[in-house]
Amino acid sequence: MSQKNKKTYQKRPAREEERETTLYEGRNAVMELLRAGRTVDKLFVAPDQNGRMADIIALAKKSGAVVTQVDRRKLDAMSETGVHQGVIAQAAAHEYVSIDDILQVARDRGEQPLILVCDGLTDPHNLGAVIRSAETAGAHGVVIPKRRSVGLTATAAKASAGAIEHIGVARVTNLAAAIDELKENGVWVFGADAGGDKQLYEADFAGAAAIVIGSEGNGLSRIVHDKCDFIVSIPMKGKVNSLNASAAAAVLLYEAVRQRLGEERHG
């Protein structure tokens, strides 16, 4: 994606319950956190034998973070993901954006909105992978519900490989109402379900589109399913008849990318 697709989100102030310190673990996650200009309170690093932490340490010090060298066993004890790669940053919890913020990003880029909606993902690894796919596909934002869904935890941040710092995530009280808000703004809503009435290759993702991915076990909830304008399926040719949520999201998002690139070539 071109540089015009990059945007710094103007994030609303976090409510009191969101102003919690969280841990960002692993070289990619910490580096992207620092590159995004987020305030890092402390950086904990294990002794660096190969110089792989030099850039991270330099950037952290430049940003004013307190850098502390600690034994790897301390990092093991601190780690929430179990895969810290010798570095953990302590920073304010990730702040959520609004749906209007996401739509504004699309307007600023001069593009039709492309939004990913997650209907009840409970695995932070899946959410992080979904966010990573959405960011790399040039989507303008991700929408998740507050209830029966994982939020932007340290594990989700780690699984996103730093993408969480470059794409806005809206956390909404009522997912059905959020879908209505998208529709009111001219966005067509496509739900992914094995029983879809058309395959994803027959769907038109070139216009303003929101793609809805269901939960790991139950798929789309009934009310969200009924709110979608279209239900699309991914063709399955093997003996296993489903993909996990993050893989399904990537397939659908990149079909949207393919269609939009075609529109650009013929526009």
CSV table of C-alpha atoms in Angstrom, one decimal:
chain,number,residue,atom,x,y,z
A,1,MET,CA,0.0,0.0,0.0
A,2,SER,CA,1.2,3.5,-0.7
A,3,GLN,CA,2.2,6.0,1.9
A,4,LYS,CA,-1.1,7.9,1.5
A,5,ASN,CA,-2.7,5.0,3.3
A,6,LYS,CA,-0.9,5.7,6.5
A,7,LYS,CA,-2.7,7.8,9.0
A,8,THR,CA,-2.3,8.8,12.6
A,9,TYR,CA,-5.6,8.3,14.3
A,10,GLN,CA,-7.0,11.1,16.5
A,11,LYS,CA,-8.0,8.8,19.4
A,12,ARG,CA,-10.7,9.8,21.9
A,13,PRO,CA,-9.6,10.1,25.5
A,14,ALA,CA,-9.8,6.8,27.3
A,15,ARG,CA,-12.4,6.4,30.0
A,16,GLU,CA,-11.1,5.6,33.5
A,17,GLU,CA,-11.5,1.9,33.1
A,18,GLU,CA,-9.4,2.0,29.9
A,19,ARG,CA,-6.5,3.9,31.5
A,20,GLU,CA,-4.6,0.8,32.6
A,21,THR,CA,-1.0,0.0,32.0
A,22,THR,CA,-0.4,-2.9,29.7
A,23,LEU,CA,2.6,-4.8,28.5
A,24,TYR,CA,3.8,-5.0,24.9
A,25,GLU,CA,6.0,-8.0,24.3
A,26,GLY,CA,8.4,-9.0,21.5
A,27,ARG,CA,10.7,-7.0,19.2
A,28,ASN,CA,8.2,-6.3,16.5
A,29,ALA,CA,5.4,-5.2,18.9
A,30,VAL,CA,7.7,-2.9,20.9
A,31,MET,CA,9.4,-1.4,17.9
A,32,GLU,CA,6.0,-0.6,16.2
A,33,LEU,CA,4.8,0.9,19.5
A,34,LEU,CA,7.8,3.2,19.6
A,35,ARG,CA,7.6,4.1,15.9
A,36,ALA,CA,3.9,5.1,16.4
A,37,GLY,CA,5.0,7.7,18.9
A,38,ARG,CA,3.1,6.1,21.8
A,39,THR,CA,4.3,7.0,25.3
A,40,VAL,CA,6.3,4.2,26.8
A,41,ASP,CA,6.8,4.4,30.6
A,42,LYS,CA,9.4,1.7,31.0
A,43,LEU,CA,11.4,-0.7,28.7
A,44,PHE,CA,12.7,-3.9,30.2
A,45,VAL,CA,15.4,-5.7,28.2
A,46,ALA,CA,17.4,-8.8,28.8
A,47,PRO,CA,21.2,-8.7,28.3
A,48,ASP,CA,21.7,-8.3,24.5
A,49,GLN,CA,24.4,-10.6,23.2
A,50,ASN,CA,23.9,-9.9,19.5
A,51,GLY,CA,23.0,-6.3,19.3
A,52,ARG,CA,19.4,-7.0,18.2
A,53,MET,CA,18.0,-4.6,20.8
A,54,ALA,CA,20.2,-1.6,19.9
A,55,ASP,CA,17.6,0.1,17.7
A,56,ILE,CA,14.8,-0.5,20.2
A,57,ILE,CA,16.8,0.8,23.1
A,58,ALA,CA,18.0,3.9,21.2
A,59,LEU,CA,14.4,4.8,20.1
A,60,ALA,CA,13.1,4.2,23.6
A,61,LYS,CA,15.7,6.5,25.2
A,62,LYS,CA,15.0,9.1,22.5
A,63,SER,CA,11.3,9.0,23.5
A,64,GLY,CA,12.1,9.5,27.1
A,65,ALA,CA,11.3,5.9,28.3
A,66,VAL,CA,13.2,4.5,31.3
A,67,VAL,CA,15.3,1.6,30.0
A,68,THR,CA,16.0,-1.1,32.5
A,69,GLN,CA,18.2,-4.2,31.9
A,70,VAL,CA,16.8,-7.2,33.8
A,71,ASP,CA,17.5,-10.9,34.0
A,72,ARG,CA,15.6,-13.0,31.4
A,73,ARG,CA,14.0,-14.8,34.3
A,74,LYS,CA,12.3,-11.6,35.4
A,75,LEU,CA,10.9,-11.1,31.9
A,76,ASP,CA,9.7,-14.7,32.0
A,77,ALA,CA,7.8,-13.9,35.2
A,78,MET,CA,6.4,-10.6,33.8
A,79,SER,CA,5.3,-12.0,30.4
A,80,GLU,CA,1.7,-12.5,29.7
A,81,THR,CA,2.3,-14.1,26.3
A,82,GLY,CA,5.2,-16.4,27.1
A,83,VAL,CA,7.1,-15.1,24.0
A,84,HIS,CA,8.8,-11.8,25.0
A,85,GLN,CA,11.9,-12.2,22.8
A,86,GLY,CA,14.0,-10.5,25.5
A,87,VAL,CA,12.0,-7.2,25.6
A,88,ILE,CA,8.9,-5.9,27.3
A,89,ALA,CA,7.5,-2.3,27.1
A,90,GLN,CA,5.2,-1.0,29.7
A,91,ALA,CA,2.8,1.6,28.3
A,92,ALA,CA,-0.8,2.9,28.6
A,93,ALA,CA,-3.4,0.5,27.4
A,94,HIS,CA,-4.4,0.9,23.7
A,95,GLU,CA,-7.1,3.4,23.2
A,96,TYR,CA,-10.1,2.7,21.0
A,97,VAL,CA,-11.5,4.9,18.3
A,98,SER,CA,-15.0,5.5,17.1
A,99,ILE,CA,-16.8,4.3,14.0
A,100,ASP,CA,-16.8,7.8,12.7
A,101,ASP,CA,-13.0,8.0,13.2
A,102,ILE,CA,-12.7,4.9,11.0
A,103,LEU,CA,-14.9,6.4,8.3
A,104,GLN,CA,-12.9,9.6,8.5
A,105,VAL,CA,-9.8,7.7,7.7
A,106,ALA,CA,-11.4,6.4,4.5
A,107,ARG,CA,-12.5,9.9,3.6
A,108,ASP,CA,-9.0,11.3,4.2
A,109,ARG,CA,-7.5,8.7,1.9
A,110,GLY,CA,-10.1,9.3,-0.8
A,111,GLU,CA,-11.1,5.7,-0.7
A,112,GLN,CA,-14.3,3.7,-0.3
A,113,PRO,CA,-14.5,2.4,3.3
A,114,LEU,CA,-13.2,-1.2,3.9
A,115,ILE,CA,-14.0,-2.2,7.5
A,116,LEU,CA,-13.6,-5.6,9.3
A,117,VAL,CA,-16.2,-6.4,11.9
A,118,CYS,CA,-15.5,-9.2,14.4
A,119,ASP,CA,-18.6,-10.8,15.9
A,120,GLY,CA,-17.5,-12.2,19.2
A,121,LEU,CA,-13.9,-13.4,18.8
A,122,THR,CA,-12.7,-14.7,22.1
A,123,ASP,CA,-9.1,-15.8,21.3
A,124,PRO,CA,-6.6,-12.9,21.5
A,125,HIS,CA,-4.3,-14.6,19.0
A,126,ASN,CA,-7.1,-14.7,16.5
A,127,LEU,CA,-8.0,-11.0,17.1
A,128,GLY,CA,-4.3,-10.0,16.7
A,129,ALA,CA,-4.0,-12.0,13.5
A,130,VAL,CA,-7.2,-10.4,12.2
A,131,ILE,CA,-6.0,-6.9,13.0
A,132,ARG,CA,-2.7,-7.7,11.2
A,133,SER,CA,-4.5,-8.9,8.1
A,134,ALA,CA,-6.8,-5.9,8.1
A,135,GLU,CA,-3.9,-3.4,8.4
A,136,THR,CA,-1.8,-5.1,5.6
A,137,ALA,CA,-4.9,-5.1,3.4
A,138,GLY,CA,-5.3,-1.4,3.8
A,139,ALA,CA,-8.6,-1.6,5.7
A,140,HIS,CA,-9.6,1.6,7.4
A,141,GLY,CA,-10.5,0.0,10.8
A,142,VAL,CA,-11.7,-2.9,12.8
A,143,VAL,CA,-14.9,-3.1,14.9
A,144,ILE,CA,-15.3,-5.4,18.0
A,145,PRO,CA,-18.0,-5.7,20.6
A,146,LYS,CA,-17.5,-5.0,24.3
A,147,ARG,CA,-19.3,-8.2,25.5
A,148,ARG,CA,-18.4,-11.8,24.8
A,149,SER,CA,-15.3,-10.7,22.9
A,150,VAL,CA,-11.6,-10.3,23.7
A,151,GLY,CA,-10.2,-6.8,23.7
A,152,LEU,CA,-6.8,-5.3,22.9
A,153,THR,CA,-4.8,-7.4,25.3
A,154,ALA,CA,-1.0,-7.8,25.4
A,155,THR,CA,-1.5,-11.2,23.6
A,156,ALA,CA,-3.6,-9.6,20.9
A,157,ALA,CA,-1.0,-6.8,20.4
A,158,LYS,CA,1.8,-9.4,20.2
A,159,ALA,CA,-0.2,-11.5,17.6
A,160,SER,CA,-0.8,-8.4,15.5
A,161,ALA,CA,3.0,-8.0,15.0
A,162,GLY,CA,2.8,-4.2,15.5
A,163,ALA,CA,-0.3,-3.7,13.2
A,164,ILE,CA,-2.3,-2.6,16.3
A,165,GLU,CA,-0.4,0.7,16.2
A,166,HIS,CA,-1.4,1.5,12.7
A,167,ILE,CA,-5.1,0.8,12.4
A,168,GLY,CA,-8.0,2.0,14.6
A,169,VAL,CA,-10.1,-0.5,16.5
A,170,ALA,CA,-13.6,0.6,17.6
A,171,ARG,CA,-15.1,-1.3,20.6
A,172,VAL,CA,-18.9,-0.9,20.6
A,173,THR,CA,-21.6,-1.6,23.1
A,174,ASN,CA,-24.1,-3.0,20.6
A,175,LEU,CA,-22.7,-4.6,17.4
A,176,ALA,CA,-26.1,-4.6,15.7
A,177,ALA,CA,-26.5,-0.9,16.3
A,178,ALA,CA,-22.9,-0.4,15.0
A,179,ILE,CA,-23.9,-2.2,11.8
A,180,ASP,CA,-26.9,0.1,11.4
A,181,GLU,CA,-24.5,3.1,11.8
A,182,LEU,CA,-22.3,1.7,9.0
A,183,LYS,CA,-25.4,1.2,6.8
A,184,GLU,CA,-26.5,4.8,7.5
A,185,ASN,CA,-23.1,5.9,6.1
A,186,GLY,CA,-23.6,4.0,2.9
A,187,VAL,CA,-21.5,0.9,3.8
A,188,TRP,CA,-22.7,-2.5,2.5
A,189,VAL,CA,-22.4,-5.2,5.1
A,190,PHE,CA,-21.1,-8.7,4.1
A,191,GLY,CA,-21.4,-11.5,6.6
A,192,ALA,CA,-19.1,-14.6,6.2
A,193,ASP,CA,-20.9,-17.9,6.7
A,194,ALA,CA,-20.6,-21.4,5.2
A,195,GLY,CA,-24.3,-21.2,4.3
A,196,GLY,CA,-24.0,-18.0,2.3
A,197,ASP,CA,-26.2,-17.4,-0.7
A,198,LYS,CA,-23.2,-16.5,-2.9
A,199,GLN,CA,-19.5,-17.1,-3.0
A,200,LEU,CA,-17.2,-14.3,-2.0
A,201,TYR,CA,-16.0,-14.0,-5.6
A,202,GLU,CA,-19.5,-13.0,-6.6
A,203,ALA,CA,-19.7,-10.3,-4.0
A,204,ASP,CA,-18.9,-6.7,-4.9
A,205,PHE,CA,-16.3,-5.4,-2.4
A,206,ALA,CA,-15.1,-2.6,-4.6
A,207,GLY,CA,-17.6,-0.1,-3.0
A,208,ALA,CA,-18.0,0.8,0.6
A,209,ALA,CA,-17.9,-2.5,2.4
A,210,ALA,CA,-17.8,-4.0,5.9
A,211,ILE,CA,-16.9,-7.7,6.2
A,212,VAL,CA,-18.2,-9.5,9.3
A,213,ILE,CA,-16.4,-12.5,10.7
A,214,GLY,CA,-18.1,-14.7,13.3
A,215,SER,CA,-16.8,-16.2,16.5
A,216,GLU,CA,-14.4,-19.2,16.5
A,217,GLY,CA,-17.1,-21.7,17.6
A,218,ASN,CA,-20.5,-20.4,16.6
A,219,GLY,CA,-19.9,-18.2,13.7
A,220,LEU,CA,-22.2,-15.2,13.2
A,221,SER,CA,-24.8,-14.6,15.9
A,222,ARG,CA,-28.4,-14.6,14.7
A,223,ILE,CA,-29.0,-10.9,15.1
A,224,VAL,CA,-25.8,-10.0,13.3
A,225,HIS,CA,-26.5,-12.5,10.6
A,226,ASP,CA,-29.9,-10.9,10.0
A,227,LYS,CA,-28.4,-7.4,10.0
A,228,CYS,CA,-26.0,-8.2,7.1
A,229,ASP,CA,-27.0,-7.1,3.6
A,230,PHE,CA,-25.3,-10.2,2.1
A,231,ILE,CA,-24.1,-13.5,3.4
A,232,VAL,CA,-21.1,-14.9,1.5
A,233,SER,CA,-19.2,-18.1,1.7
A,234,ILE,CA,-15.6,-19.2,1.0
A,235,PRO,CA,-15.5,-22.2,-1.3
A,236,MET,CA,-14.0,-25.3,0.4
A,237,LYS,CA,-12.4,-27.9,-1.7
A,238,GLY,CA,-10.8,-30.1,0.9
A,239,LYS,CA,-12.1,-32.6,3.5
A,240,VAL,CA,-12.0,-29.9,6.3
A,241,ASN,CA,-15.0,-27.6,5.7
A,242,SER,CA,-14.0,-24.5,7.6
A,243,LEU,CA,-11.2,-22.0,8.2
A,244,ASN,CA,-10.4,-20.3,11.4
A,245,ALA,CA,-11.5,-16.7,11.9
A,246,SER,CA,-8.2,-15.1,11.1
A,247,ALA,CA,-7.7,-17.1,7.9
A,248,ALA,CA,-11.2,-16.4,6.7
A,249,ALA,CA,-10.7,-12.7,7.3
A,250,ALA,CA,-7.5,-12.7,5.3
A,251,VAL,CA,-9.2,-14.5,2.3
A,252,LEU,CA,-12.1,-12.0,2.3
A,253,LEU,CA,-10.0,-8.9,2.8
A,254,TYR,CA,-7.7,-9.8,-0.1
A,255,GLU,CA,-10.6,-10.5,-2.4
A,256,ALA,CA,-11.6,-6.9,-1.6
A,257,VAL,CA,-8.0,-5.8,-2.3
A,258,ARG,CA,-8.0,-7.7,-5.7
A,259,GLN,CA,-11.3,-6.1,-6.7
A,260,ARG,CA,-10.2,-2.6,-5.7
A,261,LEU,CA,-6.9,-2.9,-7.5
A,262,GLY,CA,-8.9,-3.9,-10.6
A,263,GLU,CA,-11.1,-0.8,-10.2
A,264,GLU,CA,-8.0,1.4,-10.0
A,265,ARG,CA,-6.5,-0.1,-13.2
A,266,HIS,CA,-9.7,0.4,-15.1
A,267,GLY,CA,-10.8,3.7,-13.5
